Coordinates of C-alpha atoms in Angstrom, one line a residue:
Chain A
X24 CA 0.0 0.0 0.0
X25 CA 1.9 3.0 -1.2
X26 CA 1.0 6.5 -0.2
X27 CA 0.8 9.0 -3.0
X28 CA 1.6 12.4 -1.6
X29 CA 3.7 15.2 -2.9
X30 CA 6.1 17.3 -0.9
X31 CA 3.6 20.1 -0.3
X32 CA 1.0 17.7 0.9
X33 CA 3.5 16.2 3.3
X34 CA 4.4 19.7 4.6
X35 CA 0.7 20.5 5.2
X36 CA 0.3 17.1 6.8
X37 CA 3.4 17.8 9.0
X38 CA 2.0 21.2 10.2
X39 CA -1.4 19.6 10.7
X40 CA 0.0 16.8 12.8
X41 CA 2.0 19.2 15.0
X42 CA -1.1 21.3 15.5
X43 CA -3.5 18.4 16.1
X44 CA -1.1 16.6 18.5
X45 CA -0.2 19.8 20.3
X46 CA -3.8 20.9 20.8
X47 CA -4.8 17.4 21.9
X48 CA -1.9 17.4 24.3
X49 CA -2.8 20.8 25.9
X50 CA -6.5 19.8 26.1
X51 CA -5.6 16.5 27.8
X52 CA -3.2 18.2 30.2
X53 CA -5.9 20.8 31.1
X54 CA -8.5 18.1 31.5
X55 CA -6.3 16.0 33.8
X56 CA -5.0 19.0 35.7
X57 CA -8.4 20.8 35.9
X58 CA -10.0 21.2 39.3
X59 CA -13.8 21.7 39.5
X60 CA -13.5 25.0 41.3
X61 CA -16.2 27.5 40.4
X62 CA -15.2 30.9 39.1
X63 CA -13.5 33.1 41.6
X64 CA -12.9 36.7 40.9
X65 CA -10.1 39.0 42.0
X66 CA -10.6 42.7 41.5
X67 CA -7.9 45.4 41.5
X68 CA -8.1 49.1 40.7
X69 CA -5.6 51.4 39.0
X70 CA -4.7 55.0 40.0
X71 CA -7.4 57.6 39.5
X72 CA -7.1 59.8 36.5
X73 CA -8.9 63.2 36.3
X74 CA -11.6 63.2 33.6
X75 CA -14.5 65.5 32.7
X76 CA -14.5 67.3 36.1
X77 CA -14.4 63.9 37.9
X78 CA -12.2 61.0 38.1
X79 CA -11.9 57.6 36.4
X80 CA -10.3 54.5 37.6
X81 CA -9.2 51.3 35.8
X82 CA -10.7 48.1 37.1
X83 CA -9.1 44.8 36.4
X84 CA -11.0 41.6 37.1
X85 CA -9.2 38.3 37.0
X86 CA -10.9 34.9 37.1
X87 CA -8.7 32.7 39.3
X88 CA -11.2 29.8 39.4
X89 CA -11.5 27.1 36.7
X90 CA -15.0 27.9 35.3
X91 CA -16.2 30.8 33.2
X92 CA -18.4 33.5 34.9
X93 CA -21.2 35.3 33.0
X94 CA -22.6 38.7 33.9
X95 CA -20.0 39.6 36.4
X96 CA -21.0 42.5 38.6
X97 CA -18.2 44.5 40.1
X98 CA -18.7 47.3 42.6
X99 CA -16.2 50.0 43.6
X100 CA -16.8 52.0 46.8
X101 CA -15.2 55.2 48.1
X102 CA -15.4 55.0 51.9
X103 CA -14.5 57.2 54.8
X104 CA -14.5 55.0 57.9
X105 CA -17.6 52.9 57.9
X106 CA -19.5 55.3 55.7
X107 CA -19.8 54.9 52.0
X108 CA -19.4 58.2 50.1
X109 CA -19.8 57.2 46.5
X110 CA -20.2 54.0 44.6
X111 CA -19.7 52.8 41.0
X112 CA -20.4 49.6 39.2
X113 CA -19.6 47.7 36.1
X114 CA -20.9 44.5 34.6
X115 CA -18.7 42.2 32.5
X116 CA -20.6 40.0 30.0
X117 CA -18.1 37.2 30.4
X118 CA -15.0 36.4 32.4
X119 CA -13.5 33.2 31.1
X120 CA -11.4 31.0 33.4
X121 CA -7.9 32.4 34.0
X122 CA -8.8 35.5 31.9
X123 CA -8.5 39.1 32.8
X124 CA -10.9 41.8 31.6
X125 CA -10.7 45.6 32.1
X126 CA -13.2 48.3 32.7
X127 CA -13.4 51.8 33.9
X128 CA -15.5 53.4 36.7
X129 CA -16.2 57.1 37.2
X130 CA -16.3 59.1 40.4
X131 CA -17.2 62.7 41.2
X132 CA -15.1 62.7 44.3
X133 CA -11.3 62.3 44.2
X134 CA -10.7 58.6 45.1
X135 CA -7.3 59.6 46.5
X136 CA -9.0 61.2 49.5
X137 CA -11.0 58.0 50.4
X138 CA -10.6 54.4 51.0
X139 CA -11.2 52.5 47.8
X140 CA -12.9 49.2 48.1
X141 CA -13.3 47.1 44.9
X142 CA -15.1 43.8 45.0
X143 CA -17.1 41.4 42.8
X144 CA -20.7 41.4 43.8
X145 CA -21.9 38.3 41.9
X146 CA -22.0 36.4 38.6
X147 CA -24.1 33.9 36.8
X148 CA -23.0 30.4 35.7
X149 CA -23.2 30.2 32.0
Chain B
X6 CA -4.6 11.8 -13.1
X7 CA -3.2 14.4 -15.4
X8 CA 0.7 14.3 -15.7
X9 CA 1.6 10.7 -16.1
X10 CA -1.8 9.3 -17.0
X11 CA -2.4 5.9 -18.4
X12 CA -0.9 3.9 -15.5
X13 CA -3.2 2.7 -12.9
X14 CA -3.6 0.1 -10.2
X15 CA -0.5 -0.8 -8.3
X16 CA 1.7 2.0 -9.7
X17 CA 1.4 4.8 -7.2
X18 CA 1.5 8.3 -8.5
X19 CA 1.9 11.6 -6.8
X20 CA -0.4 14.5 -7.6
X21 CA 1.3 17.5 -9.2
X22 CA 2.0 20.4 -6.9
X23 CA -0.3 22.7 -8.8
X24 CA -3.1 20.3 -8.5
X25 CA -2.6 20.2 -4.7
X26 CA -2.6 23.9 -4.5
X27 CA -5.8 24.2 -6.5
X28 CA -7.3 21.7 -4.1
X29 CA -6.3 23.8 -1.1
X30 CA -7.7 26.8 -2.8
X31 CA -11.1 25.1 -3.2
X32 CA -10.9 23.8 0.3
X33 CA -10.4 27.3 1.6
X34 CA -13.4 28.6 -0.3
X35 CA -15.5 25.7 0.9
X36 CA -14.3 26.0 4.4
X37 CA -15.3 29.6 4.5
X38 CA -18.7 29.1 2.7
X39 CA -19.8 26.5 5.3
X40 CA -18.3 28.0 8.4
X41 CA -18.7 31.8 7.9
X42 CA -22.1 31.9 9.7
X43 CA -20.5 30.2 12.7
X44 CA -17.4 32.4 12.6
X45 CA -19.7 35.4 12.8
X46 CA -21.8 34.0 15.7
X47 CA -21.0 35.0 19.2
X48 CA -22.5 32.0 20.9
X49 CA -19.8 30.0 19.2
X50 CA -17.0 32.3 20.4
X51 CA -18.5 31.9 23.9
X52 CA -18.5 28.2 23.6
X53 CA -14.7 28.4 23.2
X54 CA -14.3 29.6 26.7
X55 CA -17.4 28.1 28.4
X56 CA -16.8 24.5 27.3
X57 CA -14.6 22.5 29.6
X58 CA -11.4 20.9 28.1
X59 CA -12.9 17.4 28.1
X60 CA -15.9 18.6 26.0
X61 CA -13.7 20.3 23.5
X62 CA -11.6 17.1 23.3
X63 CA -14.7 15.1 22.5
X64 CA -15.7 17.7 19.9
X65 CA -12.2 17.5 18.4
X66 CA -12.4 13.7 18.1
X67 CA -15.9 13.9 16.8
X68 CA -14.8 16.3 14.1
X69 CA -11.9 14.1 13.2
X70 CA -14.2 11.0 12.9
X71 CA -16.6 13.0 10.7
X72 CA -13.7 14.1 8.5
X73 CA -12.5 10.5 8.2
X74 CA -16.0 9.3 7.3
X75 CA -16.5 12.0 4.7
X76 CA -13.1 11.7 3.2
X77 CA -13.5 7.9 3.1
X78 CA -16.9 7.9 1.4
X79 CA -17.1 11.2 -0.5
X80 CA -13.9 13.1 -0.2
X81 CA -11.7 14.3 -3.1
X82 CA -9.6 11.1 -2.8
X83 CA -12.3 8.8 -1.6
X84 CA -10.7 6.0 -3.5
X85 CA -7.5 6.4 -1.6
X86 CA -6.3 3.9 1.0
X87 CA -7.1 4.4 4.7
X88 CA -3.7 5.9 5.5
X89 CA -4.2 8.5 2.9
X90 CA -7.7 9.2 4.2
X91 CA -6.1 9.8 7.7
X92 CA -3.4 12.1 6.2
X93 CA -6.0 14.1 4.2
X94 CA -8.1 14.5 7.4
X95 CA -5.1 15.7 9.4
X96 CA -4.3 18.2 6.6
X97 CA -7.8 19.5 6.6
X98 CA -8.0 19.8 10.3
X99 CA -4.8 21.8 10.4
X100 CA -5.8 24.1 7.6
X101 CA -9.2 24.5 9.1
X102 CA -7.7 25.7 12.3
X103 CA -5.2 28.0 10.6
X104 CA -8.1 29.5 8.6
X105 CA -10.3 29.8 11.7
X106 CA -7.4 31.5 13.6
X107 CA -6.9 34.0 10.8
X108 CA -10.6 34.9 10.5
X109 CA -11.1 35.1 14.3
X110 CA -8.1 37.4 14.5
X111 CA -9.5 39.6 11.8
X112 CA -12.9 39.7 13.6
X113 CA -11.1 40.7 16.8
X114 CA -12.0 37.6 18.7
X115 CA -8.4 36.5 19.3
X116 CA -6.3 39.1 21.1
X117 CA -3.1 39.2 23.0
X118 CA -3.6 38.7 26.7
X119 CA -6.2 36.0 26.3
X120 CA -5.5 32.9 28.2
X121 CA -4.3 29.9 26.1
X122 CA -7.3 27.8 26.8
X123 CA -9.7 30.5 25.5
X124 CA -7.7 30.8 22.3
X125 CA -7.5 27.0 21.9
X126 CA -11.1 26.6 22.6
X127 CA -12.2 29.2 20.1
X128 CA -9.9 27.9 17.3
X129 CA -10.8 24.2 17.9
X130 CA -14.5 24.8 17.8
X131 CA -14.6 27.2 14.9
X132 CA -11.8 25.3 13.1
X133 CA -13.6 22.0 13.3
X134 CA -16.5 23.2 11.1
X135 CA -14.0 25.0 8.8
X136 CA -12.2 21.7 8.4
X137 CA -15.3 19.9 7.3
X138 CA -16.1 22.7 4.9
X139 CA -12.5 22.4 3.6
X140 CA -13.1 18.7 2.9
X141 CA -16.4 19.3 1.2
X142 CA -15.1 22.2 -0.8
X143 CA -12.1 20.3 -2.1
X144 CA -14.3 17.5 -3.2
X145 CA -17.4 19.4 -4.4
X146 CA -16.2 22.7 -5.8
X147 CA -13.8 21.3 -8.4
X148 CA -14.4 21.7 -12.2
X149 CA -16.1 18.7 -13.8
X150 CA -13.0 17.6 -15.8
X151 CA -10.8 17.4 -12.7
X152 CA -13.3 15.6 -10.4
X153 CA -14.1 13.1 -13.1
X154 CA -10.5 12.2 -13.6
X155 CA -10.3 10.3 -10.4
X156 CA -7.4 8.1 -9.5
X157 CA -7.5 4.4 -10.0
X158 CA -10.5 2.4 -10.9
X159 CA -13.7 4.3 -11.5
X160 CA -15.9 1.3 -10.9
X161 CA -14.9 0.8 -7.3
X162 CA -16.4 2.8 -4.5
X163 CA -17.7 5.5 -6.8
X164 CA -21.2 5.2 -5.4
X165 CA -21.1 4.6 -1.7
X166 CA -23.5 2.0 -0.4
X167 CA -25.6 2.0 2.7
X168 CA -23.0 2.8 5.4
X169 CA -21.4 5.4 3.2
X170 CA -24.8 7.0 2.6
X171 CA -25.4 7.1 6.3
X172 CA -22.1 8.9 6.9
X173 CA -22.7 11.4 4.1
X174 CA -26.2 12.1 5.4
X175 CA -24.8 12.6 8.9
X176 CA -22.2 15.0 7.5
X177 CA -24.9 16.9 5.7
X178 CA -27.1 17.1 8.8
X179 CA -24.2 18.4 10.9
X180 CA -23.2 21.0 8.4
X181 CA -26.7 22.4 8.0
X182 CA -27.7 22.1 11.7
X183 CA -24.5 23.5 13.1
X184 CA -25.3 26.9 11.5
X185 CA -28.3 27.5 13.8
X186 CA -27.6 25.1 16.7
X187 CA -25.5 27.5 18.8
X188 CA -28.1 30.3 18.7
X189 CA -30.4 31.1 21.6
X190 CA -33.4 30.9 19.2
X191 CA -33.5 27.0 19.3
X192 CA -34.0 27.1 23.0
X193 CA -36.6 29.9 22.8
X194 CA -38.6 28.1 20.2
X195 CA -38.5 24.8 22.1
X196 CA -39.6 26.5 25.3
X197 CA -42.5 28.3 23.7
X198 CA -43.7 25.5 21.5
X199 CA -46.7 23.4 22.3
X200 CA -46.5 19.6 21.9
X201 CA -48.8 19.9 18.9
X202 CA -46.6 22.4 17.2
X203 CA -43.5 20.3 17.8
X204 CA -45.3 17.3 16.3
X205 CA -46.1 19.6 13.3
X206 CA -42.4 20.4 13.0
X207 CA -41.4 16.7 13.2
X208 CA -44.0 15.8 10.4
X209 CA -42.8 18.7 8.4
X210 CA -39.1 17.6 8.7
X211 CA -40.1 14.1 7.7
X212 CA -42.1 15.3 4.8
X213 CA -39.4 17.6 3.6
X214 CA -36.8 14.8 3.6
X215 CA -39.2 12.5 1.8
X216 CA -39.9 15.2 -0.8
X217 CA -36.3 15.9 -1.5
X218 CA -35.2 12.3 -1.6
X219 CA -38.0 10.7 -3.6
X220 CA -40.4 13.1 -5.2
X221 CA -38.8 16.3 -6.4
X222 CA -36.3 15.0 -8.9
X223 CA -33.7 16.7 -6.8
X224 CA -30.1 16.7 -8.2
X225 CA -28.8 13.1 -8.1
X226 CA -31.7 11.9 -6.1
X227 CA -32.8 9.0 -8.3
X228 CA -29.2 7.7 -8.3
X229 CA -28.9 7.6 -4.5
X230 CA -32.4 6.9 -3.4
X231 CA -33.8 4.7 -6.0
X232 CA -36.7 2.7 -4.7
X233 CA -39.3 0.2 -5.9
X234 CA -41.8 0.0 -3.1
X235 CA -43.6 2.4 -0.7
X236 CA -41.9 0.6 2.2
X237 CA -38.5 1.6 0.9
X238 CA -39.7 5.2 0.7
X239 CA -40.9 5.0 4.3
X240 CA -37.8 3.3 5.5
X241 CA -35.5 5.8 3.7
X242 CA -37.3 8.8 5.1
X243 CA -37.4 7.4 8.6
X244 CA -33.6 6.6 8.6
X245 CA -32.9 10.1 7.2
X246 CA -34.9 11.7 9.9
X247 CA -33.3 9.5 12.6
X248 CA -29.9 10.6 11.4
X249 CA -31.0 14.2 11.5
X250 CA -32.3 13.9 15.1
X251 CA -29.0 12.2 16.2
X252 CA -26.9 14.9 14.6
X253 CA -29.2 17.5 16.2
X254 CA -28.9 16.0 19.7
X255 CA -25.1 15.7 19.4
X256 CA -24.6 19.3 18.4
X257 CA -27.0 20.6 21.1
X258 CA -25.2 18.6 23.7
X259 CA -21.9 20.1 22.7
X260 CA -23.2 23.6 23.0
X261 CA -24.5 22.8 26.5
X262 CA -28.1 23.3 25.4
X263 CA -29.5 20.5 27.6
X264 CA -27.9 21.7 30.7
X265 CA -30.4 22.4 33.4
X266 CA -33.5 21.8 31.2
X267 CA -35.9 18.9 31.6
X268 CA -36.4 16.1 29.2
X269 CA -39.4 17.7 27.5
X270 CA -37.6 20.9 26.6
X271 CA -34.5 19.0 25.5
X272 CA -36.5 16.8 23.2
X273 CA -38.2 20.0 21.9
X274 CA -34.8 21.4 21.1
X275 CA -33.8 18.3 19.2
X276 CA -37.0 18.5 17.1
X277 CA -36.7 22.2 16.5
X278 CA -33.1 21.7 15.2
X279 CA -34.2 18.5 13.5
X280 CA -35.7 20.5 10.7
X281 CA -32.5 22.0 9.3
X282 CA -30.7 18.8 10.2
X283 CA -33.3 16.9 8.2
X284 CA -32.8 19.2 5.2
X285 CA -29.0 18.6 5.6
X286 CA -29.5 14.8 5.8
X287 CA -31.6 14.8 2.6
X288 CA -30.7 17.7 0.3
X289 CA -27.3 18.1 1.9
X290 CA -26.5 14.5 1.4
X291 CA -27.3 14.6 -2.3
X292 CA -25.2 17.7 -2.7
X293 CA -22.2 16.1 -0.9
X294 CA -22.1 12.9 -3.0
X295 CA -18.7 12.1 -4.6

């Protein structure tokens, strides 16, 4: 049984094999190494930047769990002591596992004069 | 074969380079024609990061099996030996992924900073359908002269028998149904439909399949679904619809469309998707013949 393939077909086959085996290898590794933890979200904020008479702040949300989160609500509070002065919120459509998504929140007050508290409020399982 | 024609049988010949390149060109066109609706559908991008690795692995193996089946029974080199069928399938899968990767990048769905499993998930899922389109395009979109000058003996395996027909019908069903399966609409229709309406859909799907296969003089229909008795018409239609439902269920399962819904709604979804699948298993099957 002889195989009739010319060099270009062998080349494409070579690239294809590497891709197929590589992707299968990664998927198997992920599968074996995957824990069944639900999505867990870590939120950090950047430095405030003056904008339009107010301030905006970069919000980074990272999913450190091993499942994807949908409709992730993130809340950022400016607080003085126990009292909340101003609050902003963003919603991320999706936050895939191990992924990071960015968003911006706006404040009228200068966040530097307050305590900034950023936290995920909730999400939906897809 | 062009080039060194005349010889056949045991003497193995390579395809000329230009011929291979033309085949890849057709494959690219076919791959895009069949998969573009999916490359432009956000539910499919989402599946790339929602689906767990084991599910993507199952999808990958399923795609490969489908490619093997199509290449074996209806592919460009369907008279090739099994090793060559495997090689063709690997080539098409690789090319399908590369194409999917390029298109997804142009659509802004692959970006730096994305985690590796999101990228791999998206490319594997989109690329699988592109690969099947590649295979179909290579085989079906060629000029008459080229596709008729097959290699080797024309009398063997030119018209696939029962098993081959099942495989081709299944490919047709998957190709047609996959275009609408990932959308939310299937679920919405299934949830809102009354049992009577679902029954109506099922009857319509069966009737459509029967019409295409037996009563409309559809392209190549008489060659592949020639029958003598009413019983054969009934059996042929029933088998076609059964294949359509199976394909429909498999695709819906992959996109997680059964998750958290009861049996009644899941069955409803299968029937709703069964209509396009049935069209694929009948009309699609006739169009995909070698």
